[in-house]
Tab-separated table of N, CA and C in Angstrom:
chain	number	residue	atom	x	y	z
A	160	MET	N	0.884	-1.195	0.049
A	160	MET	CA	-0.169	-0.044	0.005
A	160	MET	C	0.870	1.209	-0.043
A	161	ALA	N	0.661	2.195	-0.972
A	161	ALA	CA	1.408	3.529	-1.085
A	161	ALA	C	0.426	4.481	-0.517
A	162	VAL	N	1.164	5.223	0.560
A	162	VAL	CA	0.561	6.564	1.234
A	162	VAL	C	1.365	7.482	1.145
A	163	GLN	N	0.816	8.647	0.710
A	163	GLN	CA	1.463	9.965	0.507
A	163	GLN	C	0.834	11.047	0.902
A	164	PRO	N	1.312	12.147	1.369
A	164	PRO	CA	0.540	13.464	1.889
A	164	PRO	C	0.071	13.938	0.662
A	165	ASP	N	-1.282	14.402	0.784
A	165	ASP	CA	-1.893	14.940	-0.558
A	165	ASP	C	-2.493	16.341	-0.181
A	166	MET	N	-2.801	16.694	0.852
A	166	MET	CA	-3.960	17.946	1.163
A	166	MET	C	-3.496	18.685	2.480
A	167	ILE	N	-3.448	19.765	2.676
A	167	ILE	CA	-3.589	20.675	4.038
A	167	ILE	C	-4.996	21.102	4.011
A	168	GLY	N	-5.615	20.671	5.215
A	168	GLY	CA	-7.036	21.127	5.452
A	168	GLY	C	-7.144	22.197	6.571
A	169	ILE	N	-7.793	23.119	6.326
A	169	ILE	CA	-7.915	24.332	7.244
A	169	ILE	C	-9.327	24.346	7.473
A	170	ILE	N	-9.794	24.581	8.728
A	170	ILE	CA	-10.971	24.654	9.335
A	170	ILE	C	-11.245	26.251	9.679
A	171	VAL	N	-12.411	26.672	9.276
A	171	VAL	CA	-12.384	28.172	9.098
A	171	VAL	C	-13.825	28.697	9.811
A	172	SER	N	-13.881	29.738	10.576
A	172	SER	CA	-15.049	30.191	11.010
A	172	SER	C	-15.747	31.094	10.147
A	173	ASP	N	-15.069	31.669	9.166
A	173	ASP	CA	-15.822	32.636	8.218
A	173	ASP	C	-15.289	32.334	6.666
A	174	MET	N	-15.929	31.363	5.973
A	174	MET	CA	-15.421	31.185	4.708
A	174	MET	C	-15.226	32.102	3.878
A	175	ALA	N	-15.759	33.151	3.711
A	175	ALA	CA	-15.601	34.335	2.707
A	175	ALA	C	-14.440	35.160	3.313
A	176	ARG	N	-14.373	35.613	4.505
A	176	ARG	CA	-13.108	36.414	5.095
A	176	ARG	C	-11.796	35.322	4.622
A	177	ALA	N	-11.812	34.117	5.036
A	177	ALA	CA	-10.782	33.116	5.111
A	177	ALA	C	-10.371	32.969	3.332
A	178	LEU	N	-11.297	32.907	2.538
A	178	LEU	CA	-10.948	32.866	0.996
A	178	LEU	C	-10.564	34.318	0.422
A	179	ALA	N	-10.766	35.256	1.038
A	179	ALA	CA	-10.288	36.501	0.656
A	179	ALA	C	-8.868	36.713	1.126
A	180	PHE	N	-8.535	36.296	2.236
A	180	PHE	CA	-6.997	36.292	2.887
A	180	PHE	C	-6.307	35.427	2.029
A	181	TYR	N	-6.645	34.154	1.704
A	181	TYR	CA	-5.835	33.244	0.845
A	181	TYR	C	-5.761	33.577	-0.692
A	182	ARG	N	-6.875	34.584	-1.174
A	182	ARG	CA	-6.672	35.001	-2.712
A	182	ARG	C	-5.552	36.077	-2.589
A	183	LEU	N	-5.230	36.866	-1.483
A	183	LEU	CA	-4.071	37.636	-1.589
A	183	LEU	C	-2.800	37.104	-1.612
A	184	LEU	N	-2.968	35.925	-1.171
A	184	LEU	CA	-1.578	35.006	-1.182
A	184	LEU	C	-1.549	34.489	-2.686
A	185	GLY	N	-2.386	34.845	-3.535
A	185	GLY	CA	-2.104	34.373	-4.790
A	185	GLY	C	-2.851	33.065	-5.069
A	186	LEU	N	-3.712	32.547	-4.394
A	186	LEU	CA	-4.227	31.218	-4.599
A	186	LEU	C	-5.500	31.499	-5.548
A	187	ALA	N	-5.816	30.621	-6.584
A	187	ALA	CA	-6.933	30.868	-7.792
A	187	ALA	C	-8.118	30.168	-7.098
A	188	ILE	N	-8.758	30.681	-6.140
A	188	ILE	CA	-9.979	30.208	-5.567
A	188	ILE	C	-11.151	31.071	-6.424
A	189	ALA	N	-12.063	29.855	-6.910
A	189	ALA	CA	-13.019	30.218	-7.558
A	189	ALA	C	-14.133	31.316	-6.998
A	190	GLU	N	-14.492	32.341	-7.889
A	190	GLU	CA	-15.346	33.297	-7.335
A	190	GLU	C	-16.881	32.304	-6.849
A	191	GLY	N	-17.671	32.845	-6.033
A	191	GLY	CA	-18.670	32.309	-5.552
A	191	GLY	C	-18.478	30.972	-4.304
A	192	ALA	N	-17.424	30.901	-4.342
A	192	ALA	CA	-16.905	29.435	-3.454
A	192	ALA	C	-17.299	29.996	-1.785
A	193	GLU	N	-17.639	31.333	-1.780
A	193	GLU	CA	-17.686	31.560	-0.277
A	193	GLU	C	-18.929	30.958	0.289
A	194	ALA	N	-19.873	30.491	-0.684
A	194	ALA	CA	-21.177	29.872	-0.153
A	194	ALA	C	-20.837	28.438	0.171
A	195	GLU	N	-19.867	27.936	-0.143
A	195	GLU	CA	-19.722	26.486	-0.027
A	195	GLU	C	-19.152	26.127	1.473
A	196	GLY	N	-19.640	24.923	1.810
A	196	GLY	CA	-18.820	24.403	3.220
A	196	GLY	C	-17.408	23.773	2.928
A	197	HIS	N	-17.163	23.469	1.858
A	197	HIS	CA	-15.721	22.986	1.724
A	197	HIS	C	-15.214	23.293	0.443
A	198	VAL	N	-14.095	23.886	0.205
A	198	VAL	CA	-13.508	24.421	-1.048
A	198	VAL	C	-12.089	24.001	-1.002
A	199	GLU	N	-11.698	23.898	-2.193
A	199	GLU	CA	-10.361	23.115	-2.323
A	199	GLU	C	-9.703	23.948	-3.676
A	200	VAL	N	-8.381	23.880	-3.813
A	200	VAL	CA	-7.555	24.324	-5.104
A	200	VAL	C	-6.402	23.389	-5.188
A	201	ILE	N	-6.173	23.355	-6.334
A	201	ILE	CA	-4.597	22.481	-6.322
A	201	ILE	C	-3.678	23.894	-6.957
A	202	THR	N	-2.624	24.142	-6.369
A	202	THR	CA	-1.682	25.051	-6.964
A	202	THR	C	-0.926	24.659	-8.145
A	203	PRO	N	-0.346	25.517	-9.061
A	203	PRO	CA	0.406	25.067	-9.927
A	203	PRO	C	1.627	23.937	-9.773
A	204	ASN	N	1.885	23.940	-8.574
A	204	ASN	CA	3.130	22.834	-8.134
A	204	ASN	C	2.415	21.678	-7.560
A	205	GLY	N	1.157	21.512	-7.732
A	205	GLY	CA	0.525	20.348	-7.259
A	205	GLY	C	0.223	20.259	-5.625
A	206	TYR	N	0.269	21.365	-5.089
A	206	TYR	CA	0.058	21.480	-3.605
A	206	TYR	C	-1.492	21.567	-3.302
A	207	ARG	N	-2.259	20.593	-2.670
A	207	ARG	CA	-3.458	20.846	-2.747
A	207	ARG	C	-4.104	21.274	-1.008
A	208	ILE	N	-4.758	22.491	-1.020
A	208	ILE	CA	-5.259	23.353	0.210
A	208	ILE	C	-6.658	23.198	0.183
A	209	ALA	N	-7.222	22.705	1.128
A	209	ALA	CA	-8.785	22.834	1.393
A	209	ALA	C	-9.030	23.544	2.509
A	210	TRP	N	-10.390	24.195	2.542
A	210	TRP	CA	-11.025	24.831	3.662
A	210	TRP	C	-12.398	24.341	3.910
A	211	ASP	N	-12.662	23.901	5.408
A	211	ASP	CA	-13.931	23.651	5.503
A	211	ASP	C	-14.342	24.524	6.762
A	212	SER	N	-15.715	24.803	6.366
A	212	SER	CA	-16.394	25.791	7.354
A	212	SER	C	-16.616	24.869	8.857
A	213	GLU	N	-16.603	25.548	9.905
A	213	GLU	CA	-17.050	24.736	11.429
A	213	GLU	C	-17.975	23.864	11.035
A	214	ASP	N	-19.245	24.499	10.395
A	214	ASP	CA	-20.310	23.817	10.365
A	214	ASP	C	-20.343	22.195	9.318
A	215	MET	N	-19.556	22.491	8.374
A	215	MET	CA	-19.353	21.117	7.664
A	215	MET	C	-18.541	20.210	8.457
A	216	ILE	N	-17.520	20.907	9.378
A	216	ILE	CA	-16.930	19.775	10.256
A	216	ILE	C	-17.867	19.182	11.249
A	217	ARG	N	-18.675	19.938	11.938
A	217	ARG	CA	-19.937	19.475	12.928
A	217	ARG	C	-20.729	18.587	12.132
A	218	SER	N	-20.963	18.689	10.808
A	218	SER	CA	-22.049	17.693	10.330
A	218	SER	C	-21.434	16.376	10.070
A	219	PHE	N	-20.216	16.034	10.308
A	219	PHE	CA	-20.021	14.601	10.450
A	219	PHE	C	-19.104	14.395	11.928
A	220	ASP	N	-19.031	15.450	12.542
A	220	ASP	CA	-18.099	15.187	13.887
A	220	ASP	C	-18.893	16.156	14.789
A	221	ALA	N	-19.866	15.809	15.501
A	221	ALA	CA	-20.720	16.579	16.323
A	221	ALA	C	-20.071	17.039	17.521
A	222	ASP	N	-19.211	16.329	17.965
A	222	ASP	CA	-18.443	16.672	18.979
A	222	ASP	C	-17.090	17.657	18.708
A	223	TRP	N	-16.959	17.835	17.382
A	223	TRP	CA	-15.541	18.803	17.278
A	223	TRP	C	-15.698	20.061	17.982
A	224	GLN	N	-14.572	20.440	18.458
A	224	GLN	CA	-14.447	21.649	19.130
A	224	GLN	C	-13.226	22.657	18.500
A	225	PRO	N	-13.464	23.843	18.328
A	225	PRO	CA	-12.254	24.529	17.978
A	225	PRO	C	-11.024	24.475	18.749
A	226	PRO	N	-9.729	24.093	17.914
A	226	PRO	CA	-8.515	23.876	18.488
A	226	PRO	C	-8.079	25.083	19.284
A	227	ARG	N	-7.079	24.937	20.410
A	227	ARG	CA	-6.661	26.136	20.898
A	227	ARG	C	-5.067	26.073	20.757
A	228	GLY	N	-4.556	27.194	20.424
A	228	GLY	CA	-3.204	27.303	20.047
A	228	GLY	C	-2.728	27.031	18.616
A	229	GLN	N	-1.831	27.408	18.035
A	229	GLN	CA	-1.149	27.188	16.781
A	229	GLN	C	-0.639	25.755	16.617
A	230	ARG	N	-1.374	24.955	15.634
A	230	ARG	CA	-0.925	23.457	15.405
A	230	ARG	C	-0.430	23.421	14.253
A	231	ILE	N	-0.305	24.319	13.239
A	231	ILE	CA	0.062	24.086	11.976
A	231	ILE	C	0.751	25.015	11.294
A	232	GLY	N	1.794	24.918	10.778
A	232	GLY	CA	2.598	25.853	9.868
A	232	GLY	C	2.472	26.019	8.211
A	233	LEU	N	2.116	27.040	7.779
A	233	LEU	CA	2.010	26.995	6.180
A	233	LEU	C	2.903	28.148	5.723
A	234	ALA	N	3.664	27.899	4.740
A	234	ALA	CA	4.626	28.976	4.318
A	234	ALA	C	4.398	29.075	2.734
A	235	PHE	N	4.497	30.232	2.530
A	235	PHE	CA	4.279	30.678	1.030
A	235	PHE	C	5.685	31.336	0.556
A	236	LYS	N	6.255	30.717	-0.633
A	236	LYS	CA	7.654	31.103	-1.006
A	236	LYS	C	7.211	32.211	-2.239
A	237	CYS	N	7.840	33.426	-1.889
A	237	CYS	CA	7.835	34.611	-2.899
A	237	CYS	C	9.072	34.575	-3.650
A	238	ASP	N	8.843	35.482	-4.754
A	238	ASP	CA	9.931	35.366	-5.910
A	238	ASP	C	11.314	36.259	-5.336
A	239	SER	N	11.131	36.918	-4.609
A	239	SER	CA	12.334	37.879	-4.146
A	239	SER	C	11.935	38.534	-2.749
A	240	PRO	N	13.055	39.090	-1.999
A	240	PRO	CA	12.903	39.654	-0.514
A	240	PRO	C	11.968	40.828	-1.033
A	241	ALA	N	11.973	41.575	-1.847
A	241	ALA	CA	11.044	42.603	-2.056
A	241	ALA	C	9.662	42.189	-2.224
A	242	ASP	N	9.363	41.198	-2.793
A	242	ASP	CA	8.038	40.713	-2.890
A	242	ASP	C	7.430	40.316	-1.431
A	243	VAL	N	8.412	39.637	-0.570
A	243	VAL	CA	7.909	39.414	0.670
A	243	VAL	C	7.216	40.702	1.583
A	244	ASP	N	8.079	41.628	1.265
A	244	ASP	CA	7.778	43.119	1.921
A	244	ASP	C	6.441	43.516	1.169
A	245	ALA	N	6.482	43.498	-0.016
A	245	ALA	CA	5.275	44.179	-0.850
A	245	ALA	C	3.902	43.242	-0.152
A	246	LEU	N	3.933	41.690	-0.121
A	246	LEU	CA	2.829	40.894	0.243
A	246	LEU	C	2.528	41.346	1.542
A	247	TYR	N	3.461	41.326	2.481
A	247	TYR	CA	3.157	41.546	3.812
A	247	TYR	C	2.071	42.960	3.845
A	248	ARG	N	2.639	43.885	3.266
A	248	ARG	CA	1.977	45.296	3.259
A	248	ARG	C	0.834	45.240	2.491
A	249	GLN	N	0.601	44.385	1.623
A	249	GLN	CA	-0.961	44.049	0.876
A	249	GLN	C	-1.727	43.474	1.891
A	250	ILE	N	-1.382	42.383	2.576
A	250	ILE	CA	-2.148	41.795	3.302
A	250	ILE	C	-2.670	42.690	4.548
A	251	VAL	N	-1.691	43.522	5.085
A	251	VAL	CA	-1.930	44.090	6.444
A	251	VAL	C	-3.059	45.359	6.009
A	252	ALA	N	-2.650	45.990	4.774
A	252	ALA	CA	-3.347	46.822	4.244
A	252	ALA	C	-5.059	46.535	3.873
A	253	ALA	N	-5.050	45.282	3.726
A	253	ALA	CA	-6.476	44.668	3.388
A	253	ALA	C	-7.236	44.201	4.722
A	254	GLY	N	-6.481	44.829	5.934
A	254	GLY	CA	-7.029	44.534	7.114
A	254	GLY	C	-6.880	43.265	7.810
A	255	PHE	N	-5.856	42.634	7.340
A	255	PHE	CA	-5.392	41.257	8.193
A	255	PHE	C	-4.442	41.715	9.009
A	256	HIS	N	-4.265	40.606	9.914
A	256	HIS	CA	-3.182	41.126	11.015
A	256	HIS	C	-1.717	40.610	10.681
A	257	GLY	N	-0.852	41.477	10.699
A	257	GLY	CA	0.735	41.224	10.321
A	257	GLY	C	1.213	40.821	11.906
A	258	HIS	N	1.623	39.581	11.781
A	258	HIS	CA	2.140	38.733	13.146
A	258	HIS	C	3.650	39.200	13.367
A	259	LYS	N	4.334	39.042	12.398
A	259	LYS	CA	5.761	39.669	12.361
A	259	LYS	C	6.105	40.193	11.121
A	260	GLN	N	6.714	41.791	11.229
A	260	GLN	CA	7.074	42.606	10.085
A	260	GLN	C	8.370	41.794	9.222
A	261	PRO	N	8.498	42.198	8.050
A	261	PRO	CA	9.610	41.373	7.360
A	261	PRO	C	10.957	41.639	8.037
A	262	TRP	N	11.673	40.540	7.955
A	262	TRP	CA	13.127	40.760	8.561
A	262	TRP	C	14.043	39.763	7.625
A	263	ASP	N	15.296	39.957	7.786
A	263	ASP	CA	16.254	39.136	7.267
A	263	ASP	C	16.745	38.250	8.223
A	264	ALA	N	16.362	36.752	8.261
A	264	ALA	CA	16.447	35.652	8.878
A	264	ALA	C	17.943	35.203	8.948
A	265	PHE	N	18.613	34.623	9.950
A	265	PHE	CA	19.794	34.141	10.136
A	265	PHE	C	19.961	33.025	9.093
A	266	TRP	N	18.910	32.245	8.570
A	266	TRP	CA	19.112	31.036	8.054
A	266	TRP	C	19.146	31.448	6.399
A	267	GLY	N	19.139	33.021	6.063
A	267	GLY	CA	19.323	33.360	4.724
A	267	GLY	C	18.054	33.511	3.948
A	268	GLN	N	17.089	33.910	4.567
A	268	GLN	CA	16.004	34.333	3.962
A	268	GLN	C	15.261	35.563	4.206
A	269	ARG	N	14.413	36.403	3.369
A	269	ARG	CA	13.647	37.478	4.097
A	269	ARG	C	12.294	36.562	4.350
A	270	TYR	N	12.046	37.213	5.663
A	270	TYR	CA	10.972	36.080	6.318
A	270	TYR	C	9.681	37.300	6.867
A	271	ALA	N	8.693	36.969	6.885
A	271	ALA	CA	7.464	37.937	7.558
A	271	ALA	C	6.575	36.726	7.974
A	272	GLN	N	5.528	37.177	8.762
A	272	GLN	CA	4.635	36.404	9.416
A	272	GLN	C	3.322	37.204	9.387
A	273	VAL	N	2.159	36.538	8.785
A	273	VAL	CA	0.887	37.190	8.817
A	273	VAL	C	-0.088	35.986	9.513
A	274	ALA	N	-1.284	36.670	9.947
A	274	ALA	CA	-2.485	35.556	10.295
A	274	ALA	C	-3.504	35.688	9.723
A	275	ASP	N	-4.106	34.520	9.434
A	275	ASP	CA	-5.402	34.697	8.620
A	275	ASP	C	-6.296	34.662	9.493
A	276	PRO	N	-7.497	34.921	9.095
A	276	PRO	CA	-8.760	35.343	9.998
A	276	PRO	C	-9.112	34.450	11.267
A	277	ASP	N	-8.721	33.175	11.268
A	277	ASP	CA	-8.792	32.437	12.271
A	277	ASP	C	-7.438	32.388	13.129
A	278	GLY	N	-6.416	33.171	12.901
A	278	GLY	CA	-5.330	33.320	13.861
A	278	GLY	C	-4.134	32.159	13.279
A	279	THR	N	-4.343	31.399	12.228
A	279	THR	CA	-3.350	30.489	11.772
A	279	THR	C	-2.090	31.710	11.022
A	280	VAL	N	-0.971	31.168	11.841
A	280	VAL	CA	0.078	32.146	11.444
A	280	VAL	C	0.660	31.527	9.770
A	281	ILE	N	0.857	32.225	9.123
A	281	ILE	CA	1.220	31.930	7.528
A	281	ILE	C	2.608	32.726	7.517
A	282	ASP	N	3.810	32.047	6.909
A	282	ASP	CA	5.113	32.633	6.871
A	282	ASP	C	5.095	32.793	5.259
A	283	LEU	N	5.789	33.867	5.018
A	283	LEU	CA	6.072	34.443	3.651
A	283	LEU	C	7.562	34.562	4.003
A	284	PHE	N	8.259	34.084	2.677
A	284	PHE	CA	9.712	33.936	2.682
A	284	PHE	C	10.272	33.992	0.981
A	285	ALA	N	11.497	34.596	1.081
A	285	ALA	CA	12.248	34.282	-0.270
A	285	ALA	C	13.757	34.160	0.148
A	286	PRO	N	14.453	33.635	-0.563
A	286	PRO	CA	16.062	33.594	-0.585
A	286	PRO	C	16.357	35.060	-0.316
A	287	LEU	N	17.481	35.176	0.427
A	287	LEU	CA	18.373	36.461	0.313
A	287	LEU	C	19.255	36.339	-0.626
A	288	GLY	N	19.348	37.165	-1.680
A	288	GLY	CA	20.569	37.026	-2.668
A	288	GLY	C	20.836	35.849	-3.132
């Protein structure tokens, strides 16, 4: 039996707000998907990301409770250090939370962190030089 990772799933409290945030990260999410309980995309590099509303999760797991604390890390690679800065500014200007302003990390990347509407911290990065 072959088993391989296939998808990252994110449970969201407000589908429309969550999809607006992830569209800013460049994900091609179909217009009108906000009305769905489950939405997913496949990125050009084959990475599959899905969002489920809390109601969708409760439809098959009546005992589900929202998690406490950060449990998963997602990182989005940008083309350049300047793109990290620009994307961070764009996300914050759109009313989303900037978790850590861009900085040059000791591991050789321009790095920043933003938070999606449910508080999931998203890393933005690009190689320095």
